Tab-separated table of C-alpha atoms and ligand atoms in Angstrom:
chain	number	residue	atom	x	y	z
A	611	MET	CA	0.067	-0.215	-0.101
A	612	LEU	CA	2.936	2.334	0.575
A	613	THR	CA	4.302	1.511	-2.777
A	614	LEU	CA	1.013	2.010	-4.443
A	615	THR	CA	0.977	5.537	-2.444
A	616	VAL	CA	4.368	6.767	-3.776
A	617	LEU	CA	3.345	5.823	-7.368
A	618	LEU	CA	-0.052	7.687	-7.204
A	619	LEU	CA	1.441	10.812	-5.734
A	620	PRO	CA	3.174	11.580	-9.314
A	621	LEU	CA	0.345	10.389	-11.443
A	622	PHE	CA	-2.043	12.756	-9.284
A	623	SER	CA	0.075	15.810	-9.891
A	624	VAL	CA	0.295	14.919	-13.475
A	625	VAL	CA	-3.347	14.480	-14.025
A	626	ALA	CA	-4.488	17.446	-11.798
A	627	ALA	CA	-2.149	19.890	-13.602
A	628	ARG	CA	-3.893	19.696	-16.947
A	629	ASN	CA	-5.482	22.923	-17.142
A	630	ARG	CA	-2.437	25.057	-16.055
A	631	HIS	CA	-1.483	27.323	-18.352
A	632	SER	CA	2.229	29.146	-18.389
A	633	HIS	CA	1.907	32.399	-16.202
A	634	ASP	CA	2.765	35.941	-17.712
A	635	HIS	CA	5.521	37.953	-16.743
A	636	SER	CA	4.772	40.703	-14.298
A	637	HIS	CA	4.675	44.209	-15.614
A	638	GLY	CA	4.341	45.630	-11.950
A	639	VAL	CA	5.988	46.670	-9.066
A	640	ALA	CA	9.452	45.664	-7.972
A	641	LYS	CA	10.387	45.769	-4.461
A	642	ARG	CA	13.512	45.121	-2.605
A	643	LEU	CA	13.481	42.463	-0.043
A	644	PRO	CA	15.461	42.973	3.245
A	645	ASP	CA	18.854	42.153	3.511
A	646	ALA	CA	18.508	40.708	6.889
A	647	TRP	CA	17.432	37.158	6.289
A	648	TYR	CA	16.816	35.897	9.889
A	649	HIS	CA	12.931	36.615	10.922
A	650	PRO	CA	12.509	38.474	14.136
A	651	ASP	CA	13.444	35.939	17.017
A	652	ASP	CA	9.583	36.164	18.468
A	653	HIS	CA	8.402	34.425	15.030
A	654	PRO	CA	6.492	31.721	15.937
A	655	VAL	CA	8.703	29.729	13.808
A	656	HIS	CA	11.576	29.554	16.092
A	657	ALA	CA	9.282	27.970	19.005
A	658	LEU	CA	8.039	25.268	16.961
A	659	PHE	CA	11.509	24.109	15.556
A	660	LYS	CA	14.073	24.566	17.790
A	661	ARG	CA	17.047	22.752	17.220
A	662	GLY	CA	20.268	25.275	16.636
A	663	GLY	CA	23.628	24.729	16.931
A	664	ALA	CA	25.770	21.589	15.887
A	665	THR	CA	23.585	19.935	18.527
A	666	ASP	CA	21.005	20.186	21.101
A	667	GLY	CA	21.604	17.240	23.229
A	668	LEU	CA	19.236	15.333	21.324
A	669	THR	CA	19.820	12.164	19.154
A	670	TYR	CA	18.186	12.176	15.729
A	671	PRO	CA	17.573	9.038	14.090
A	672	ALA	CA	19.656	8.452	10.907
A	673	VAL	CA	17.936	9.803	7.720
A	674	GLY	CA	16.689	6.489	6.313
A	675	SER	CA	16.760	4.374	9.195
A	676	ASN	CA	13.279	2.351	10.213
A	677	GLU	CA	13.271	4.898	13.355
A	678	TRP	CA	13.424	7.842	11.067
A	679	THR	CA	10.730	6.727	8.752
A	680	GLN	CA	8.419	5.625	11.378
A	681	ALA	CA	8.225	9.122	13.303
A	682	TYR	CA	6.438	10.680	10.009
A	683	PRO	CA	3.057	10.592	9.160
A	684	ALA	CA	2.577	7.287	7.399
A	685	GLY	CA	0.118	4.679	5.751
A	686	PRO	CA	-2.164	5.297	3.038
A	687	PRO	CA	-2.645	7.773	2.103
A	688	ASN	CA	-0.191	9.483	4.211
A	689	SER	CA	-2.169	11.966	5.359
A	690	PRO	CA	-0.637	14.316	7.831
A	691	LYS	CA	-3.864	14.867	9.681
A	692	THR	CA	-2.686	14.570	13.018
A	693	VAL	CA	-0.646	17.877	13.738
A	694	PRO	CA	1.353	18.667	17.396
A	695	ALA	CA	-0.498	20.768	19.657
A	696	GLU	CA	1.678	23.434	19.660
A	697	TRP	CA	1.451	24.014	15.766
A	698	THR	CA	-2.103	24.165	16.200
A	699	ALA	CA	-1.737	26.864	18.922
A	700	ALA	CA	0.440	28.599	16.789
A	701	LEU	CA	-2.237	28.657	14.175
A	702	ASN	CA	-4.953	29.597	16.632
A	703	ASP	CA	-2.693	32.648	17.889
A	704	ALA	CA	-2.115	33.750	14.228
A	705	ILE	CA	-6.076	33.663	13.940
A	706	ALA	CA	-6.682	35.746	16.906
A	707	ARG	CA	-4.545	38.467	15.920
A	708	LYS	CA	-6.412	38.353	12.695
A	709	ALA	CA	-3.289	37.243	10.815
A	710	ILE	CA	-5.250	34.682	8.903
A	711	PRO	CA	-7.661	35.869	6.430
A	712	ASP	CA	-11.287	34.675	7.224
A	713	ILE	CA	-12.327	33.394	3.328
A	714	PRO	CA	-13.869	30.487	2.215
A	715	VAL	CA	-11.950	27.060	1.597
A	716	ALA	CA	-11.883	26.910	-2.453
A	717	GLN	CA	-14.279	24.021	-3.850
A	718	ALA	CA	-12.110	21.317	-5.322
A	719	ASN	CA	-13.020	20.747	-8.952
A	720	GLY	CA	-10.846	17.578	-9.566
A	721	ASP	CA	-8.621	18.284	-12.396
A	722	ASN	CA	-10.040	21.651	-13.152
A	723	ASN	CA	-8.860	24.640	-10.942
A	724	PRO	CA	-10.431	25.291	-7.664
A	725	SER	CA	-13.287	27.643	-7.510
A	726	TYR	CA	-14.422	30.446	-4.794
A	727	PRO	CA	-18.572	30.386	-5.598
A	728	GLY	CA	-19.634	33.866	-5.133
A	729	HIS	CA	-16.287	35.401	-4.788
A	730	ASP	CA	-13.930	36.831	-7.437
A	731	PRO	CA	-10.646	34.605	-7.166
A	732	ASN	CA	-8.547	37.811	-8.727
A	733	SER	CA	-10.155	40.118	-5.801
A	734	PRO	CA	-7.941	41.031	-3.040
A	735	GLU	CA	-9.786	39.287	-0.822
A	736	ILE	CA	-8.955	36.108	-2.660
A	737	CYS	CA	-6.078	36.641	-4.566
A	738	SER	CA	-5.629	33.282	-6.045
A	739	ALA	CA	-2.252	32.344	-7.829
A	740	THR	CA	-3.899	29.763	-9.978
A	741	TYR	CA	-5.827	32.830	-11.383
A	742	LYS	CA	-2.611	34.585	-11.587
A	743	CYS	CA	-3.346	37.025	-8.620
A	744	ARG	CA	0.075	38.170	-7.260
A	745	ILE	CA	0.045	38.471	-3.217
A	746	PRO	CA	2.303	41.172	-2.282
A	747	GLY	CA	5.506	39.630	-0.742
A	748	ASP	CA	5.018	36.290	-3.389
A	749	ILE	CA	7.736	35.866	-5.600
A	750	TRP	CA	7.316	35.220	-9.358
A	751	ASP	CA	9.769	36.683	-11.084
A	752	ALA	CA	13.961	36.733	-10.844
A	753	PRO	CA	16.101	39.682	-10.920
A	754	ASP	CA	16.966	41.103	-13.966
A	755	GLY	CA	19.561	38.501	-16.171
A	756	TYR	CA	18.979	36.096	-13.732
A	757	LEU	CA	17.661	32.609	-14.058
A	758	GLY	CA	16.531	30.956	-10.775
A	759	ILE	CA	16.598	26.912	-11.552
A	760	SER	CA	13.973	24.795	-9.259
A	761	PHE	CA	12.619	21.533	-9.566
A	762	ASP	CA	9.404	20.392	-8.104
A	763	ASP	CA	8.114	16.952	-6.722
A	764	GLY	CA	11.114	15.498	-5.683
A	765	PRO	CA	12.778	13.191	-4.624
A	766	GLU	CA	11.290	11.354	-7.778
A	767	GLN	CA	12.479	9.155	-10.560
A	768	GLY	CA	14.207	11.801	-12.133
A	769	SER	CA	16.283	12.815	-9.293
A	770	ASP	CA	19.223	10.488	-9.662
A	771	ALA	CA	19.423	11.590	-13.337
A	772	LEU	CA	18.943	15.117	-12.258
A	773	LEU	CA	21.754	15.202	-9.367
A	774	THR	CA	24.377	13.676	-11.494
A	775	PHE	CA	23.787	16.186	-14.076
A	776	LEU	CA	23.886	19.085	-11.380
A	777	SER	CA	27.102	17.444	-9.924
A	778	THR	CA	28.936	17.067	-12.858
A	779	ASN	CA	28.119	21.180	-14.136
A	780	LYS	CA	28.590	22.401	-10.413
A	781	GLN	CA	25.119	23.891	-10.662
A	782	PRO	CA	23.342	24.963	-7.534
A	783	VAL	CA	19.284	24.620	-7.592
A	784	THR	CA	16.281	24.713	-5.452
A	785	HIS	CA	14.590	21.593	-4.851
A	786	PHE	CA	10.733	22.099	-3.896
A	787	MET	CA	10.507	18.287	-2.158
A	788	ILE	CA	7.102	16.690	-1.273
A	789	GLY	CA	7.619	15.488	2.450
A	790	SER	CA	6.328	12.236	1.938
A	791	ASN	CA	8.629	11.411	-1.120
A	792	ILE	CA	11.216	12.218	1.181
A	793	VAL	CA	10.187	9.504	3.381
A	794	PHE	CA	10.230	7.034	0.862
A	795	MET	CA	13.498	8.533	-1.348
A	796	PRO	CA	15.957	9.415	1.713
A	797	ASP	CA	19.063	8.883	-0.385
A	798	GLN	CA	17.954	11.179	-3.000
A	799	PHE	CA	17.015	13.675	-0.396
A	800	THR	CA	20.537	13.368	1.145
A	801	LYS	CA	22.607	13.546	-1.905
A	802	ALA	CA	20.773	16.796	-2.967
A	803	PHE	CA	21.522	18.248	0.356
A	804	ASN	CA	25.045	17.017	0.472
A	805	MET	CA	25.483	18.828	-3.069
A	806	GLY	CA	24.617	22.066	-1.254
A	807	ASN	CA	21.285	22.804	-3.103
A	808	ASP	CA	18.306	24.211	-1.378
A	809	ILE	CA	15.870	22.192	0.258
A	810	ALA	CA	12.543	23.803	0.167
A	811	VAL	CA	8.828	22.785	0.791
A	812	HIS	CA	6.366	21.360	-1.777
A	813	THR	CA	3.947	20.179	1.055
A	814	TRP	CA	3.630	16.570	2.310
A	815	THR	CA	0.878	14.891	-0.081
A	816	HIS	CA	0.659	17.601	-3.001
A	817	PRO	CA	-2.843	18.679	-2.917
A	818	HIS	CA	-4.575	21.835	-4.159
A	819	MET	CA	-3.611	23.848	-0.813
A	820	THR	CA	-6.588	26.364	-1.416
A	821	THR	CA	-9.346	23.516	-1.169
A	822	ARG	CA	-7.780	22.618	2.582
A	823	THR	CA	-8.675	23.677	5.829
A	824	ASN	CA	-6.432	25.508	8.033
A	825	GLU	CA	-5.730	22.528	10.295
A	826	GLU	CA	-4.873	20.605	6.839
A	827	VAL	CA	-2.802	23.309	5.240
A	828	LEU	CA	-0.903	23.473	8.933
A	829	GLY	CA	0.060	19.800	8.577
A	830	GLU	CA	0.884	19.649	4.754
A	831	LEU	CA	3.532	22.322	5.754
A	832	GLY	CA	4.177	21.551	9.152
A	833	TRP	CA	5.338	17.756	8.638
A	834	THR	CA	7.598	18.860	5.394
A	835	ILE	CA	9.371	21.868	7.672
A	836	GLU	CA	9.796	18.880	10.268
A	837	ILE	CA	11.262	15.990	8.020
A	838	ILE	CA	13.689	18.832	6.317
A	839	HIS	CA	14.420	20.436	9.988
A	840	ASN	CA	15.216	17.073	11.391
A	841	SER	CA	17.129	15.515	8.569
A	842	THR	CA	19.397	18.725	7.878
A	843	GLY	CA	21.046	19.368	11.171
A	844	GLY	CA	18.261	21.834	12.213
A	845	ARG	CA	17.720	23.862	9.217
A	846	VAL	CA	14.026	25.692	8.837
A	847	PRO	CA	13.269	26.150	5.178
A	848	LYS	CA	12.523	29.308	4.322
A	849	TYR	CA	10.663	29.233	0.930
A	850	TRP	CA	7.811	27.031	-0.277
A	851	ARG	CA	6.040	26.333	-3.731
A	852	PRO	CA	2.549	25.253	-3.831
A	853	PRO	CA	1.701	22.498	-5.768
A	854	TYR	CA	-0.172	23.793	-8.996
A	855	GLY	CA	0.977	27.047	-8.072
A	856	ASP	CA	-2.281	27.080	-6.031
A	857	SER	CA	-2.348	29.386	-3.140
A	858	ASP	CA	-4.211	32.190	-1.925
A	859	VAL	CA	-4.106	34.826	0.757
A	860	ARG	CA	-5.497	32.570	3.598
A	861	THR	CA	-2.908	29.599	2.836
A	862	THR	CA	-0.114	32.286	2.253
A	863	ALA	CA	-0.888	33.599	5.376
A	864	ILE	CA	-0.617	30.511	7.162
A	865	ALA	CA	2.575	29.617	5.531
A	866	ARG	CA	4.189	33.230	6.672
A	867	GLU	CA	2.442	33.696	9.837
A	868	VAL	CA	2.704	30.271	11.403
A	869	PHE	CA	5.818	28.971	9.648
A	870	GLY	CA	7.584	31.849	8.434
A	871	LEU	CA	7.727	30.739	4.782
A	872	THR	CA	7.576	32.996	1.776
A	873	THR	CA	6.060	31.658	-1.335
A	874	ILE	CA	7.566	31.260	-4.567
A	875	ILE	CA	5.553	30.625	-7.656
A	876	TRP	CA	7.158	31.076	-11.470
A	877	ASN	CA	6.636	33.259	-14.638
A	878	GLN	CA	7.219	30.615	-17.282
A	879	ASP	CA	6.008	26.686	-17.680
A	880	THR	CA	7.470	24.116	-19.480
A	881	GLY	CA	4.613	21.720	-18.882
A	882	ASP	CA	7.547	19.162	-18.526
A	883	TRP	CA	5.299	17.196	-15.849
A	884	SER	CA	3.067	15.936	-19.037
A	885	LEU	CA	6.115	14.509	-21.106
A	886	THR	CA	4.737	11.154	-19.729
A	887	ALA	CA	1.527	11.555	-19.693
A	888	LYS	CA	-1.045	10.766	-22.689
A	889	GLY	CA	-1.602	13.697	-24.930
A	890	GLY	CA	0.996	15.561	-23.010
A	891	THR	CA	3.566	18.095	-24.172
A	892	THR	CA	6.726	16.822	-26.457
A	893	PRO	CA	10.310	17.527	-26.179
A	894	GLN	CA	10.140	19.557	-29.243
A	895	ALA	CA	7.356	21.706	-27.710
A	896	ILE	CA	9.394	22.205	-24.625
A	897	ASN	CA	12.631	23.106	-26.809
A	898	SER	CA	10.599	25.689	-28.841
A	899	SER	CA	9.339	27.333	-25.553
A	900	MET	CA	12.688	27.323	-23.952
A	901	THR	CA	14.045	28.615	-27.101
A	902	GLN	CA	11.885	31.812	-27.038
A	903	TRP	CA	12.277	32.493	-23.337
A	904	LEU	CA	16.159	32.189	-23.216
A	905	THR	CA	16.674	34.138	-26.344
A	906	GLY	CA	13.974	36.720	-25.162
A	907	SER	CA	14.012	39.626	-22.700
A	908	LYS	CA	16.205	39.400	-19.474
A	909	SER	CA	13.928	41.720	-17.505
A	910	PRO	CA	12.422	40.233	-15.327
A	911	GLY	CA	14.456	37.180	-14.880
A	912	LEU	CA	13.007	33.908	-15.463
A	913	ILE	CA	12.033	31.569	-12.931
A	914	ILE	CA	10.939	28.558	-15.110
A	915	LEU	CA	8.729	25.784	-13.646
A	916	GLU	CA	10.357	22.312	-13.917
A	917	HIS	CA	10.236	18.688	-12.434
A	918	GLU	CA	12.337	15.963	-11.309
A	919	LEU	CA	9.517	13.451	-11.885
A	920	SER	CA	11.150	11.260	-14.682
A	921	THR	CA	14.255	10.886	-16.669
A	922	GLU	CA	12.237	12.931	-19.642
A	923	SER	CA	11.495	15.909	-17.560
A	924	VAL	CA	15.252	16.180	-16.400
A	925	ALA	CA	16.243	15.663	-19.990
A	926	SER	CA	14.462	18.642	-21.206
A	927	PHE	CA	16.305	20.736	-18.572
A	928	VAL	CA	19.704	19.316	-19.635
A	929	ALA	CA	18.756	19.883	-23.186
A	930	ALA	CA	18.094	23.766	-22.572
A	931	TYR	CA	20.946	24.139	-20.179
A	932	PRO	CA	23.598	24.945	-22.884
A	933	ILE	CA	21.128	27.396	-24.190
A	934	MET	CA	20.895	29.116	-20.925
A	935	GLN	CA	24.668	29.426	-20.656
A	936	GLN	CA	25.136	30.536	-24.515
A	937	ASN	CA	22.536	33.469	-23.860
A	938	ASN	CA	24.457	34.783	-21.035
A	939	TRP	CA	21.854	34.056	-18.297
A	940	LYS	CA	23.217	34.014	-14.777
A	941	LEU	CA	22.080	30.890	-13.155
A	942	ALA	CA	21.670	30.530	-9.599
A	943	SER	CA	19.262	28.492	-7.036
A	944	LEU	CA	16.041	30.590	-6.345
A	945	ALA	CA	17.663	30.987	-2.593
A	946	GLN	CA	20.596	32.780	-3.850
A	947	LEU	CA	18.629	35.334	-5.914
A	948	MET	CA	16.111	36.325	-2.845
A	949	GLY	CA	15.978	37.737	0.498
A	950	GLY	CA	19.989	37.905	1.081
A	951	ASN	CA	20.890	34.493	-0.496
A	952	ALA	CA	20.061	32.345	2.198
A	953	SER	CA	18.606	28.944	1.902
A	954	TYR	CA	16.803	28.643	5.261
A	955	GLN	CA	15.220	30.855	8.053
A	956	ASN	CA	18.270	30.084	10.615
A	957	ALA	CA	21.259	29.219	8.204
A	958	ALA	CA	22.823	30.553	4.998
A	959	ASN	CA	23.092	27.347	3.474
A	960	ASN	CA	23.917	23.625	3.996
A	961	LEU	CA	27.373	23.992	5.564
A	962	SER	CA	27.171	27.242	7.335
A	963	PRO	CA	26.282	27.114	11.112
A	964	VAL	CA	22.555	27.017	12.227
A	965	ASN	CA	21.521	29.699	14.348
A	966	PRO	CA	19.692	28.654	17.501
A	967	ALA	CA	16.262	30.438	17.979
A	968	ASN	CA	17.407	32.397	21.058
A	969	ASN	CA	20.759	33.921	19.301
A	970	ILE	CA	19.503	34.918	16.067
A	971	LEU	CA	21.858	37.016	14.454
A	972	GLY	CA	20.463	40.676	13.116
A	973	ALA	CA	16.826	39.784	14.445
A	974	LYS	CA	14.933	42.824	13.962
A	975	SER	CA	11.835	43.612	12.072
A	976	ALA	CA	12.749	44.630	8.684
A	977	PRO	CA	10.955	47.564	7.061
A	978	ALA	CA	7.544	46.576	5.466
A	979	PRO	CA	7.830	46.491	1.493
A	980	VAL	CA	6.961	49.722	0.262
A	981	ALA	CA	4.955	50.051	-3.024
A	982	SER	CA	6.836	51.927	-5.929
A	983	SER	CA	5.834	53.202	-9.389
A	984	THR	CA	5.168	51.115	-12.039
A	985	THR	CA	8.549	51.021	-13.427
A	986	LYS	CA	10.308	48.073	-13.297
A	987	SER	CA	13.859	48.413	-11.833
A	988	ALA	CA	16.933	46.352	-12.685
A	989	GLY	CA	17.691	44.907	-8.891
A	990	PRO	CA	20.690	43.482	-8.196
A	991	PRO	CA	20.945	39.830	-7.135
A	992	ASN	CA	19.761	40.326	-3.827
A	993	SER	CA	16.813	42.151	-4.859
A	994	ALA	CA	13.735	40.046	-5.549
A	995	LYS	CA	11.122	40.988	-7.714
A	996	VAL	CA	8.214	40.465	-5.832
A	997	ALA	CA	4.510	40.595	-6.663
A	998	ALA	CA	2.737	43.628	-8.106
A	999	GLN	CA	1.100	45.397	-5.102
A	1000	GLN	CA	-2.344	44.602	-4.937
A	1001	THR	CA	-3.950	47.661	-4.163
A	1002	SER	CA	-6.740	46.833	-1.407
A	1003	ALA	CA	-8.840	49.014	0.898
A	1004	LYS	CA	-8.633	46.534	3.510
A	1005	GLY	CA	-5.051	46.776	3.633
A	1006	SER	CA	-2.351	44.215	2.369
A	1007	PRO	CA	-1.202	41.374	4.436
A	1008	SER	CA	1.980	41.433	6.436
A	1009	THR	CA	4.956	40.229	4.515
A	1010	SER	CA	7.594	37.603	5.528
A	1011	ALA	CA	9.912	41.262	5.746
A	1012	ASN	CA	7.460	42.472	8.262
A	1013	THR	CA	6.235	39.275	10.630
A	1014	PRO	CA	4.705	40.122	13.413
A	1015	ASN	CA	5.028	42.127	16.575
A	1016	LYS	CA	2.284	40.200	18.330
A	1017	SER	CA	1.771	43.195	20.842
A	1018	SER	CA	2.032	45.824	17.959
A	1019	ALA	CA	1.072	44.265	14.699
A	1020	ALA	CA	-1.780	46.314	13.318
A	1021	ALA	CA	-4.793	44.139	12.818
A	1022	PRO	CA	-5.766	43.906	8.884
A	1023	SER	CA	-9.604	44.352	8.549
A	1024	TRP	CA	-9.880	41.001	6.708
A	1025	ALA	CA	-12.832	40.060	8.898
A	1026	LYS	CA	-15.881	39.252	6.680
A	1027	PRO	CA	-19.298	37.787	7.074
A	1028	PRO	CA	-18.663	33.875	8.110
A	1029	MET	CA	-19.072	32.344	4.460
A	1030	GLY	CA	-19.319	28.875	6.203
A	1031	LEU	CA	-16.277	26.798	5.317
A	1032	LEU	CA	-16.896	24.723	2.436
A	1033	SER	CA	-15.558	21.228	3.636
A	1034	ALA	CA	-12.628	20.225	2.167
A	1035	ILE	CA	-13.115	17.274	0.051
A	1036	ALA	CA	-10.355	15.155	1.137
A	1037	PHE	CA	-9.021	13.592	-2.375
A	1038	LEU	CA	-6.865	11.750	0.107
A	1039	SER	CA	-9.835	9.766	0.792
A	1040	LEU	CA	-10.185	8.373	-2.704
A	1041	PHE	CA	-7.352	6.194	-2.351
B	1140	NAG	C1	12.180	16.266	15.248
B	1140	NAG	O1	12.949	16.761	16.133
B	1140	NAG	C2	12.360	17.351	17.528
B	1140	NAG	C3	13.145	17.839	18.143
B	1140	NAG	O2	14.119	18.856	17.759
B	1140	NAG	C4	11.917	16.450	18.128
B	1140	NAG	O3	11.111	16.595	19.412
B	1140	NAG	C5	10.409	15.481	17.314
B	1140	NAG	O4	10.056	14.534	17.832
B	1140	NAG	C6	11.383	14.914	16.129
B	1140	NAG	N1	10.233	14.644	15.047
B	1140	NAG	C7	10.131	13.653	14.437
B	1140	NAG	C8	9.146	13.291	13.509
B	1140	NAG	O5	11.139	12.730	14.576
B	1141	NAG	C1	16.543	22.527	-29.474
B	1141	NAG	O1	16.707	21.530	-30.534
B	1141	NAG	C2	17.784	21.797	-31.332
B	1141	NAG	C3	18.059	20.636	-32.531
B	1141	NAG	O2	18.149	19.325	-31.760
B	1141	NAG	C4	19.068	22.019	-30.425
B	1141	NAG	O3	20.320	22.497	-31.006
B	1141	NAG	C5	19.042	23.043	-29.233
B	1141	NAG	O4	20.127	22.961	-28.513
B	1141	NAG	C6	17.569	22.849	-28.255
B	1141	NAG	N1	17.307	24.031	-27.557
B	1141	NAG	C7	16.896	24.017	-26.301
B	1141	NAG	C8	16.640	25.220	-25.607
B	1141	NAG	O5	16.380	22.657	-25.959
B	1142	NAG	C1	25.356	33.403	-2.520
B	1142	NAG	O1	26.283	32.579	-1.448
B	1142	NAG	C2	27.175	31.868	-1.713
B	1142	NAG	C3	28.146	30.695	-0.881
B	1142	NAG	O2	26.587	29.994	-0.039
B	1142	NAG	C4	28.197	32.428	-3.131
B	1142	NAG	O3	28.973	31.311	-3.554
B	1142	NAG	C5	27.556	32.907	-4.094
B	1142	NAG	O4	28.369	33.646	-4.643
B	1142	NAG	C6	26.497	34.247	-3.314
B	1142	NAG	N1	25.744	34.431	-4.549
B	1142	NAG	C7	25.323	35.787	-4.469
B	1142	NAG	C8	24.624	36.390	-5.528
B	1142	NAG	O5	25.517	36.584	-3.596
B	1143	NAG	C1	6.495	45.313	20.149
B	1143	NAG	O1	5.568	46.386	20.223
B	1143	NAG	C2	5.679	46.636	21.467
B	1143	NAG	C3	4.581	47.811	21.201
B	1143	NAG	O2	4.951	48.869	20.380
B	1143	NAG	C4	7.022	47.259	21.925
B	1143	NAG	O3	7.035	47.556	23.049
B	1143	NAG	C5	8.224	46.248	21.817
B	1143	NAG	O4	9.648	46.712	21.917
B	1143	NAG	C6	8.079	45.505	20.287
B	1143	NAG	N1	8.823	44.312	20.611
B	1143	NAG	C7	9.580	44.015	19.282
B	1143	NAG	C8	10.469	42.878	19.438
B	1143	NAG	O5	10.058	44.839	18.441
B	1144	ZN	ZN1	4.631	19.869	-7.922
């Protein structure tokens, strides 16, 4: 049954992503992220994932051992339904300070995009990334001239080929990993980490996150952070990418306010996930798209959605790599481009020291992003082009850059009449 689950995960992701379209480039506002990459030391995430320094006196089971495997949500459908009480308490605390918008859970529509009956998904109140609405603070574009390289859904069938290629070319990348896949492919996880690549969050079971309740979102993100934290010497991931690029103000707020995660989407989509699907894309079609993007404008820079799902999807990256170089793109992992060149919330990279929560260097609230005019700026490497500011009469949510000072955080007036939460249709129960 476990084997069945691991086989079904990529299948599900392939099927359900069918209706995705590539995301347009932004012509919006570029904002500089703060140089300080640590969150304030009163951010809740530091109380939830405490390990710091070389050791905290605890013994952590070896990655891949039975003890390690059995500590994580298991069994079909590998649901992360059970969450530690302290995560729930942190969520409730965020809700109490009105940091989590009270909007309906989206309706799941099978392979089609989630919907919000009676609501505009592009409105500031919902701002669904599936409908290409950009939430302030979310990252869609790379800085001018840069191509931020990342792979989703690992560890997976394409991971071995990918890691071999990256190692040969000494090319760092960001892996948005699925927590339950890490359990099943610990060797590929460890290899990617040891190579120095950023390990980021792609949820535990790869659902459309907007169709999940607050508690379910908590479990999907929390368990994935937990396995990365406990298996990398205490590193707390800094970035997450929602499966299918499906996030809204609610899911993004839970990620940011409870776990300190910044959301990264993309601005071009190869559709490489469908190379192995009937009626899917072809290497020729990807070649054509890649050629267009790689020989086109360098402003903004590129974040191309790619997957380590299959040897075919990896091959499409390998084929395009020389063209990336020939066109003088500056190639980097996403973390190297954004928010101060740090891969983790509490460590710069996979080798640097991990900072204990009670000794966070540079712990201070960073200035809130300031909306500028509509001109695009040629940002230096550490300036991420983040989402176009949604002008909202109701105020914009705080971002990871100005995470809460609980006593002073101005409560955004998200409160709306209770809509009655649509019950989350658990695709998990289909298994
Ligand atoms: C992860 O490590 C923490 C200590 O930092 C421990 O309390 C927790 O049980 C571990 N989680 C798992 C799933 O092993
Ligand atoms: C597209 O295919 C041509 C012909 O095989 C090849 O020379 C070129 O490098 C490919 N470009 C990309 C971006 O894959
Ligand atoms: C980011 O940090 C790495 C070391 O972790 C360094 O090699 C690289 O040059 C830095 N990149 C930028 C853009 O500062
Ligand atoms: C939080 O805000 C309160 C009230 O404005 C202030 O006294 C306190 O110093 C702030 N704490 C931090 C960590 O900024
Ligand atoms: Zn995915």
